[in-house]
Coordinates of C-alpha atoms in Angstrom, one line a residue:
M211 CA -0.2 -0.4 0.1
A212 CA 1.6 3.2 -1.4
M213 CA 2.5 5.3 1.9
D214 CA 0.7 8.5 2.2
V215 CA 2.0 12.3 1.5
T216 CA 1.9 14.8 4.5
P217 CA 0.1 18.1 3.2
E218 CA 3.5 20.3 4.0
V219 CA 5.6 17.5 1.3
A220 CA 2.7 17.9 -1.4
A221 CA 2.0 21.1 -0.9
A222 CA 6.3 21.4 -1.2
A223 CA 6.1 19.7 -4.3
G224 CA 2.9 22.3 -5.4
R225 CA 6.1 25.4 -5.2
V226 CA 9.3 24.1 -5.9
G227 CA 8.3 22.5 -9.4
R228 CA 6.4 19.8 -11.4
Y229 CA 9.3 18.3 -13.9
R230 CA 7.4 15.2 -13.6
W231 CA 5.0 16.3 -16.0
G232 CA 7.4 17.4 -17.9
I233 CA 8.3 14.2 -18.7
C234 CA 4.7 13.4 -19.2
A235 CA 5.1 15.7 -22.0
L236 CA 7.9 13.8 -23.7
L237 CA 5.5 11.1 -23.5
F238 CA 3.6 12.2 -24.5
A239 CA 5.0 13.2 -27.3
A240 CA 6.7 10.4 -27.8
T241 CA 3.2 8.5 -28.5
A242 CA 2.0 11.1 -30.2
I243 CA 5.0 10.1 -33.0
N244 CA 4.4 6.3 -32.2
Y245 CA 0.8 6.7 -32.9
V246 CA 1.4 9.2 -36.4
D247 CA 3.2 6.6 -37.9
R248 CA 1.4 3.4 -37.3
Q249 CA -1.2 5.6 -38.3
M250 CA -0.6 6.7 -41.5
I251 CA -1.4 3.2 -42.8
G252 CA -4.6 3.0 -42.9
V253 CA -5.4 7.1 -43.7
L254 CA -3.8 6.2 -47.2
K255 CA -4.4 2.3 -47.3
P256 CA -6.6 3.7 -51.2
T257 CA -4.0 5.0 -52.6
I258 CA -1.6 2.4 -51.7
S259 CA -3.8 -0.4 -52.5
A260 CA -5.3 1.3 -55.9
E261 CA -1.5 1.6 -57.1
L262 CA -0.3 -1.4 -55.3
G263 CA -3.5 -3.5 -56.2
W264 CA -3.4 -5.1 -52.9
S265 CA -6.6 -6.7 -51.7
E266 CA -8.5 -6.6 -48.5
T267 CA -6.8 -9.6 -47.5
T268 CA -2.8 -8.2 -47.8
Y269 CA -4.3 -4.9 -46.4
A270 CA -4.9 -7.2 -43.6
D271 CA -1.6 -9.1 -44.1
V272 CA -0.4 -6.2 -43.9
I273 CA -1.3 -5.2 -41.0
F274 CA -0.6 -8.6 -39.1
W275 CA 2.9 -8.8 -40.1
F276 CA 2.8 -5.1 -38.3
Q277 CA 1.3 -7.0 -35.5
A278 CA 3.4 -9.9 -35.1
A279 CA 6.3 -8.3 -34.6
Y280 CA 4.7 -6.0 -32.1
A281 CA 4.1 -9.5 -30.0
I282 CA 7.9 -9.9 -30.2
G283 CA 8.8 -7.0 -29.6
Y284 CA 5.9 -6.3 -26.7
L285 CA 7.1 -9.6 -24.7
S286 CA 11.0 -8.2 -25.3
F287 CA 10.8 -4.7 -24.4
G288 CA 9.4 -5.1 -21.5
R289 CA 12.4 -7.2 -20.1
I290 CA 14.7 -4.4 -22.1
V291 CA 12.9 -1.9 -20.2
D292 CA 13.3 -3.5 -16.6
L293 CA 17.2 -3.8 -17.2
V294 CA 18.5 -1.1 -18.6
G295 CA 15.8 1.5 -17.8
A296 CA 13.4 4.1 -19.5
R297 CA 15.3 5.9 -20.6
I298 CA 17.7 4.0 -22.8
G299 CA 15.3 1.0 -23.7
Y300 CA 13.4 3.8 -25.4
T301 CA 15.9 4.4 -27.2
I302 CA 16.2 2.2 -28.4
A303 CA 12.8 1.4 -29.2
F304 CA 12.1 5.0 -30.5
I305 CA 15.9 4.4 -33.4
I306 CA 14.5 1.1 -35.0
W307 CA 9.7 2.0 -35.4
T308 CA 11.4 5.2 -37.2
L309 CA 13.6 3.1 -39.2
G310 CA 11.3 0.6 -40.5
H311 CA 8.6 4.3 -40.6
T312 CA 11.2 5.3 -43.1
L313 CA 11.6 2.6 -44.7
C314 CA 8.1 2.5 -46.0
G315 CA 8.6 4.7 -47.9
F316 CA 11.4 2.9 -50.6
V317 CA 9.5 0.0 -51.0
G318 CA 7.5 -1.3 -54.2
N319 CA 4.9 -4.2 -53.3
A320 CA 3.9 -6.6 -50.4
F321 CA 6.4 -8.4 -49.6
Q322 CA 9.0 -5.6 -49.1
F323 CA 5.8 -3.0 -46.7
S324 CA 5.6 -6.2 -45.3
V325 CA 8.8 -5.9 -44.0
A326 CA 9.2 -2.2 -43.0
R327 CA 5.5 -2.4 -41.0
F328 CA 7.6 -5.3 -39.9
I329 CA 10.4 -3.7 -39.1
L330 CA 8.6 -0.3 -37.1
G331 CA 6.1 -3.8 -34.7
V332 CA 9.6 -4.2 -33.6
G333 CA 10.2 -0.7 -32.1
E334 CA 7.3 0.8 -31.2
S335 CA 6.5 -2.7 -29.2
G336 CA 8.8 -0.7 -26.6
N337 CA 6.3 3.2 -26.4
F338 CA 4.4 1.5 -23.6
P339 CA 6.8 -0.9 -21.4
A340 CA 9.5 2.2 -22.2
G341 CA 6.3 4.8 -21.1
I342 CA 5.0 2.5 -18.5
K343 CA 8.3 2.1 -16.6
A344 CA 8.5 5.8 -16.8
V345 CA 5.3 6.9 -15.4
S346 CA 5.8 4.1 -11.8
E347 CA 9.6 6.3 -11.8
W348 CA 8.2 9.6 -11.3
F349 CA 5.0 9.0 -10.2
P350 CA 3.1 8.3 -7.1
A351 CA 0.4 5.7 -7.4
R352 CA -2.2 8.1 -6.1
E353 CA -1.2 10.2 -9.9
R354 CA 0.0 7.7 -12.0
A355 CA -3.2 6.4 -13.8
F356 CA -3.9 10.1 -14.2
A357 CA -0.8 10.5 -15.9
T358 CA -0.4 7.4 -17.7
G359 CA -3.9 8.9 -19.9
V360 CA -2.0 12.0 -20.1
F361 CA 1.2 10.1 -22.3
N362 CA -1.8 7.9 -23.8
A363 CA -3.3 10.4 -24.5
G364 CA -0.8 11.6 -26.9
A365 CA -2.0 8.3 -29.5
N366 CA -5.4 10.7 -30.4
V367 CA -3.0 14.3 -31.2
G368 CA -0.9 11.5 -33.4
A369 CA -3.7 10.2 -34.9
I370 CA -5.4 12.9 -35.2
I371 CA -2.6 15.3 -36.9
T372 CA -2.1 12.3 -39.3
P373 CA -5.3 13.0 -41.3
L374 CA -4.5 16.5 -42.0
V375 CA -1.0 16.7 -41.8
V376 CA 0.0 12.9 -44.1
P377 CA -2.7 14.3 -47.2
I378 CA -1.6 17.1 -47.8
I379 CA 2.3 15.9 -47.7
T380 CA 0.1 13.0 -50.1
V381 CA -1.4 15.2 -52.8
A382 CA 2.2 17.6 -52.7
Y383 CA 5.0 15.0 -52.9
G384 CA 3.5 11.5 -52.8
W385 CA 2.7 8.7 -50.4
R386 CA 6.3 7.6 -50.5
M387 CA 7.3 11.5 -49.4
A388 CA 4.4 11.7 -46.7
F389 CA 6.2 8.2 -44.9
I390 CA 10.2 9.6 -45.4
V391 CA 10.0 13.1 -43.6
T392 CA 7.7 12.4 -41.2
G393 CA 10.5 9.1 -40.3
V394 CA 13.4 12.3 -40.6
V395 CA 11.2 15.1 -38.3
S396 CA 10.3 13.2 -36.0
L397 CA 14.6 12.3 -34.6
L398 CA 13.7 16.2 -33.1
W399 CA 12.3 14.5 -30.0
L400 CA 15.1 11.0 -29.5
V401 CA 17.5 14.8 -29.5
A402 CA 14.9 16.3 -25.9
W403 CA 14.0 12.9 -24.6
L404 CA 18.0 12.6 -24.1
A405 CA 19.0 15.2 -23.2
L406 CA 16.5 15.9 -20.6
Y407 CA 15.1 12.2 -18.8
R408 CA 16.7 10.5 -16.2
R409 CA 16.8 8.7 -12.9
P410 CA 14.3 10.9 -10.3
R411 CA 17.7 10.7 -8.3
E412 CA 20.1 10.6 -10.5
H413 CA 17.7 14.1 -12.0
P414 CA 20.0 17.8 -11.0
R415 CA 17.1 19.8 -12.9
L416 CA 14.6 18.1 -9.1
G417 CA 13.5 20.6 -6.2
A418 CA 14.0 17.9 -2.6
A419 CA 10.2 18.4 -2.3
E420 CA 8.7 17.1 -5.3
L421 CA 11.4 14.9 -5.1
A422 CA 9.8 13.4 -2.0
L423 CA 6.2 12.8 -3.3
I424 CA 7.3 10.7 -6.2
E425 CA 9.5 8.7 -3.8
S426 CA 7.1 8.4 -1.1
D427 CA 5.6 4.8 -1.6
P428 CA 7.5 2.1 -0.3
A429 CA 10.5 1.9 -2.3
D430 CA 10.8 -1.8 -4.5
P431 CA 13.7 -5.1 -4.7
V432 CA 15.0 -3.8 -7.4
T433 CA 16.1 -7.1 -8.8
P434 CA 14.5 -8.3 -11.8
I435 CA 11.1 -10.8 -12.0
S436 CA 11.5 -14.1 -14.1
W437 CA 9.1 -14.0 -16.6
G438 CA 7.7 -17.7 -15.3
R439 CA 7.3 -16.1 -12.4
L440 CA 5.4 -13.8 -13.6
L441 CA 3.4 -16.2 -15.2
R442 CA 2.5 -17.6 -12.2
Y443 CA -0.2 -14.9 -10.8
R444 CA -3.3 -14.6 -11.9
E445 CA -2.5 -10.6 -11.7
T446 CA -0.6 -11.2 -14.0
W447 CA -3.4 -12.7 -16.5
A448 CA -5.8 -10.4 -15.5
F449 CA -3.9 -7.4 -17.2
A450 CA -3.1 -9.8 -20.6
L451 CA -6.0 -11.3 -21.4
G452 CA -7.9 -7.6 -20.4
K453 CA -5.2 -6.5 -23.1
F454 CA -5.7 -9.8 -25.2
L455 CA -9.7 -8.5 -25.9
I456 CA -10.4 -4.8 -26.4
D457 CA -5.9 -4.0 -27.9
P458 CA -7.0 -5.0 -30.8
I459 CA -10.4 -3.8 -31.3
W460 CA -8.5 -0.7 -30.6
W461 CA -6.3 -1.7 -33.4
L462 CA -9.5 -2.3 -35.4
F463 CA -10.0 1.4 -34.7
L464 CA -6.7 2.6 -35.6
F465 CA -6.2 0.2 -39.4
W466 CA -10.2 0.6 -41.0
T467 CA -11.5 3.3 -39.3
P468 CA -10.1 6.1 -42.0
D469 CA -12.0 3.3 -44.5
F470 CA -15.0 2.4 -43.2
L471 CA -15.6 6.2 -43.6
A472 CA -14.3 6.0 -46.5
K473 CA -16.9 3.5 -48.1
T474 CA -19.5 3.8 -45.9
Y475 CA -19.7 8.4 -46.5
N476 CA -17.8 8.2 -50.2
L477 CA -15.2 9.7 -49.2
D478 CA -11.4 10.5 -50.7
L479 CA -8.0 10.9 -49.1
L480 CA -8.6 14.7 -48.0
S481 CA -12.2 14.4 -47.0
F482 CA -12.2 12.0 -44.3
G483 CA -9.6 13.7 -42.7
P484 CA -12.2 16.4 -40.2
P485 CA -14.6 13.6 -39.7
L486 CA -11.0 11.6 -38.1
V487 CA -10.4 14.8 -36.0
A488 CA -13.3 14.5 -35.2
I489 CA -13.2 11.0 -33.4
Y490 CA -10.1 11.3 -32.1
L491 CA -10.4 14.4 -30.8
I492 CA -13.0 13.0 -29.1
S493 CA -10.7 10.3 -27.6
D494 CA -8.3 12.0 -26.4
L495 CA -11.2 13.5 -24.2
G496 CA -11.7 9.8 -23.0
S497 CA -8.5 9.4 -22.3
V498 CA -7.1 12.4 -19.6
A499 CA -11.0 12.0 -18.2
G500 CA -10.2 8.1 -18.0
G501 CA -7.2 8.9 -15.8
W502 CA -8.6 11.9 -13.5
S503 CA -12.2 9.0 -13.4
S504 CA -10.0 6.2 -10.7
S505 CA -7.7 9.0 -10.1
R506 CA -10.4 11.2 -8.3
L507 CA -12.3 8.4 -6.2
M508 CA -9.5 7.2 -4.6
K509 CA -8.7 10.5 -3.8
R510 CA -12.8 10.6 -2.2
G511 CA -12.0 7.0 -0.8
L512 CA -12.5 4.7 -3.0
S513 CA -9.8 1.8 -2.9
A514 CA -8.0 1.3 -6.1
N515 CA -9.5 -1.5 -6.9
A516 CA -12.6 0.1 -6.7
A517 CA -11.5 3.0 -8.8
R518 CA -10.3 1.2 -12.3
K519 CA -13.5 -1.5 -11.9
L520 CA -15.5 0.9 -12.0
T521 CA -14.3 2.7 -14.2
M522 CA -13.5 0.3 -17.1
L523 CA -17.1 -0.9 -16.3
A524 CA -18.4 2.5 -17.4
C525 CA -16.3 2.6 -20.0
A526 CA -17.7 -1.1 -21.6
F527 CA -21.1 0.3 -21.6
L528 CA -20.2 3.8 -23.3
V529 CA -18.8 1.1 -26.0
M530 CA -21.5 -1.0 -26.7
P531 CA -23.6 1.8 -29.5
I532 CA -20.8 0.5 -31.7
V533 CA -23.1 -1.6 -33.5
F534 CA -25.3 1.4 -34.1
A535 CA -22.4 2.7 -36.3
Q536 CA -23.1 0.5 -39.9
Y537 CA -26.3 1.6 -40.5
T538 CA -26.7 5.2 -39.0
S539 CA -26.7 7.5 -43.4
N540 CA -25.6 10.1 -41.1
L541 CA -21.5 10.9 -41.1
W542 CA -21.4 12.9 -38.2
V543 CA -23.7 10.5 -36.3
A544 CA -21.0 8.0 -37.6
V545 CA -18.5 9.3 -36.8
G546 CA -20.2 10.6 -32.2
I547 CA -20.6 6.7 -32.6
V548 CA -17.7 5.6 -32.9
G549 CA -15.4 8.5 -31.5
L550 CA -17.4 7.7 -28.4
A551 CA -16.1 4.0 -28.6
T552 CA -12.9 5.0 -29.0
A553 CA -13.1 7.6 -25.7
A554 CA -14.3 4.8 -23.5
H555 CA -11.3 2.5 -24.7
Q556 CA -9.2 5.1 -24.2
A557 CA -9.6 5.0 -20.9
F558 CA -10.5 1.9 -19.9
S559 CA -7.1 1.7 -21.5
A560 CA -6.1 4.1 -19.2
N561 CA -7.0 2.5 -16.2
L562 CA -5.4 -0.8 -17.1
Y563 CA -2.2 0.3 -18.0
T564 CA -2.1 0.8 -14.3
L565 CA -3.3 -2.1 -12.9
P566 CA 1.2 -3.3 -13.5
S567 CA 2.5 -0.5 -11.5
D568 CA -0.5 -1.6 -9.0
M569 CA -0.6 -4.9 -8.5
F570 CA 3.3 -5.1 -9.1
P571 CA 7.0 -3.3 -8.0
R572 CA 8.5 -1.8 -10.2
A573 CA 11.7 -4.3 -10.8
A574 CA 8.2 -6.5 -12.8
V575 CA 6.2 -3.8 -14.1
G576 CA 8.3 -3.7 -17.7
S577 CA 7.4 -7.4 -18.5
V578 CA 3.6 -6.9 -17.1
V579 CA 3.3 -4.8 -19.6
G580 CA 5.6 -6.6 -22.2
I581 CA 3.4 -10.2 -21.9
G582 CA 0.0 -7.9 -22.0
G583 CA 1.2 -6.0 -24.8
T584 CA 2.9 -8.9 -26.4
L585 CA -1.0 -11.2 -25.9
G586 CA -2.8 -7.9 -26.7
A587 CA -0.7 -8.0 -30.4
I588 CA -1.4 -11.6 -30.1
G589 CA -5.2 -10.8 -30.9
G590 CA -5.0 -8.0 -32.9
M591 CA -3.1 -10.4 -35.7
M592 CA -6.8 -12.7 -35.4
M593 CA -9.3 -9.4 -35.2
A594 CA -6.3 -8.3 -39.5
K595 CA -7.2 -11.6 -40.7
F596 CA -11.6 -11.8 -39.5
T597 CA -12.4 -8.3 -40.5
G598 CA -10.2 -8.7 -43.7
Y599 CA -11.8 -11.6 -44.5
I600 CA -15.4 -10.2 -43.6
L601 CA -15.1 -7.3 -45.9
E602 CA -12.9 -9.3 -48.5
T603 CA -16.1 -12.0 -48.2
T604 CA -19.3 -9.7 -47.6
G605 CA -18.5 -6.6 -47.5
S606 CA -20.0 -5.3 -44.1
Y607 CA -19.0 -3.7 -41.5
A608 CA -21.9 -5.1 -39.5
P609 CA -20.7 -8.8 -37.9
I610 CA -16.8 -6.7 -36.7
F611 CA -18.5 -4.0 -34.7
A612 CA -21.5 -6.5 -33.2
V613 CA -17.2 -7.8 -31.6
A614 CA -15.9 -4.6 -30.8
G615 CA -19.8 -3.9 -28.7
S616 CA -19.0 -6.6 -26.4
T617 CA -15.7 -7.4 -26.3
Y618 CA -14.7 -4.2 -23.0
L619 CA -17.9 -6.2 -20.9
I620 CA -16.2 -9.9 -20.9
A621 CA -12.9 -8.0 -20.9
I622 CA -14.4 -6.5 -17.5
I623 CA -15.5 -10.1 -15.9
V624 CA -12.6 -11.4 -17.1
I625 CA -10.4 -9.1 -15.1
H626 CA -12.3 -9.3 -11.8
L627 CA -13.0 -12.3 -12.1
L628 CA -8.7 -13.7 -11.7
S629 CA -8.3 -10.6 -9.6
P630 CA -11.2 -9.9 -7.0
R631 CA -9.1 -7.4 -5.0
L632 CA -5.9 -5.8 -7.2
A633 CA -4.4 -7.4 -4.5
R634 CA -0.4 -6.7 -4.0
V635 CA 2.0 -9.9 -5.3
Q636 CA 4.5 -10.2 -2.5
A637 CA 7.2 -11.1 -5.3

């Protein structure tokens, strides 16, 4: 259980500074870049498919290999981050994913595209293990859900930037140059990260009072815990199966929403930008609100168990209207329904990502997040194949949205059954 912060320490931290939120801003920016790089293929799907002659199943196969790499890399990066720390782990991940993203501008067929996206997937899988690790290093337990929600909101900002910027570059210079330009520009983040990030006790710009607030939780063991040992805990599976169930739905929204809007409402590369921006603006609010909600409930006296699960349960119900998106003839009604679902996902995800740091010592957080991310990516691989098959054979999103609408309720039930109290693991 977290140690209570005295009013004097909390007040002093507010006076001395909020440097930890500057670290959170770096995580936010990296996540935005991460999502620009991964979502570009969804925005450019009609253009690339037309030029390279892709079918629905070909596109699904390219997505499949990205997610296969994500599954492999997520497990590996969780372990790497626990061993080398957030600073070096994030650096390695960022370099790999930027290389894969930039290579997409030089490919000539579906196989080469799959290879480049495979490299991208390996690197991008390090974003959340490193980000969650950084949050566990820089924030006390009571602030972690909100901090996670804030940096997770970078995903939506990246998803907003993509349909605004990428079509302009594509129309002016072609889709290949869109990959190259965004890859080169993103290297500015790496310079800032290496210059600014250190562990709290190693940081020369962090005040003593704020450090006391950050370290107000009891110290954890620093010895890494083996995967084999972690897999024996029900709490590991509570998080991992939650990821297995909900991550594929987010991949669906990310990679197929532009296609859904284009086909259903006859939109083109330039015209589906505003609807996508609206969807991810709503998502952004959901990400922050989800973390804020559980943190607020905890401040009002609820346990972490009750606060996290009540928030996730509410989110599960808010996703359900997605089953009606296929049947509305009004574009902006559909945008509202999809936006509500993506916002609920982000709020659910912000709380789910906080569970490892609630239940495990810091030395195990990256590995647990890695295990969960791997299962989430495996679920995403299955969802990609399912979506490609359904669209190829029926052309309808109705069965796909039916799956999306029911999954989150199943996920919160599974989480609760496996960890009724979100008890702290004595590892």
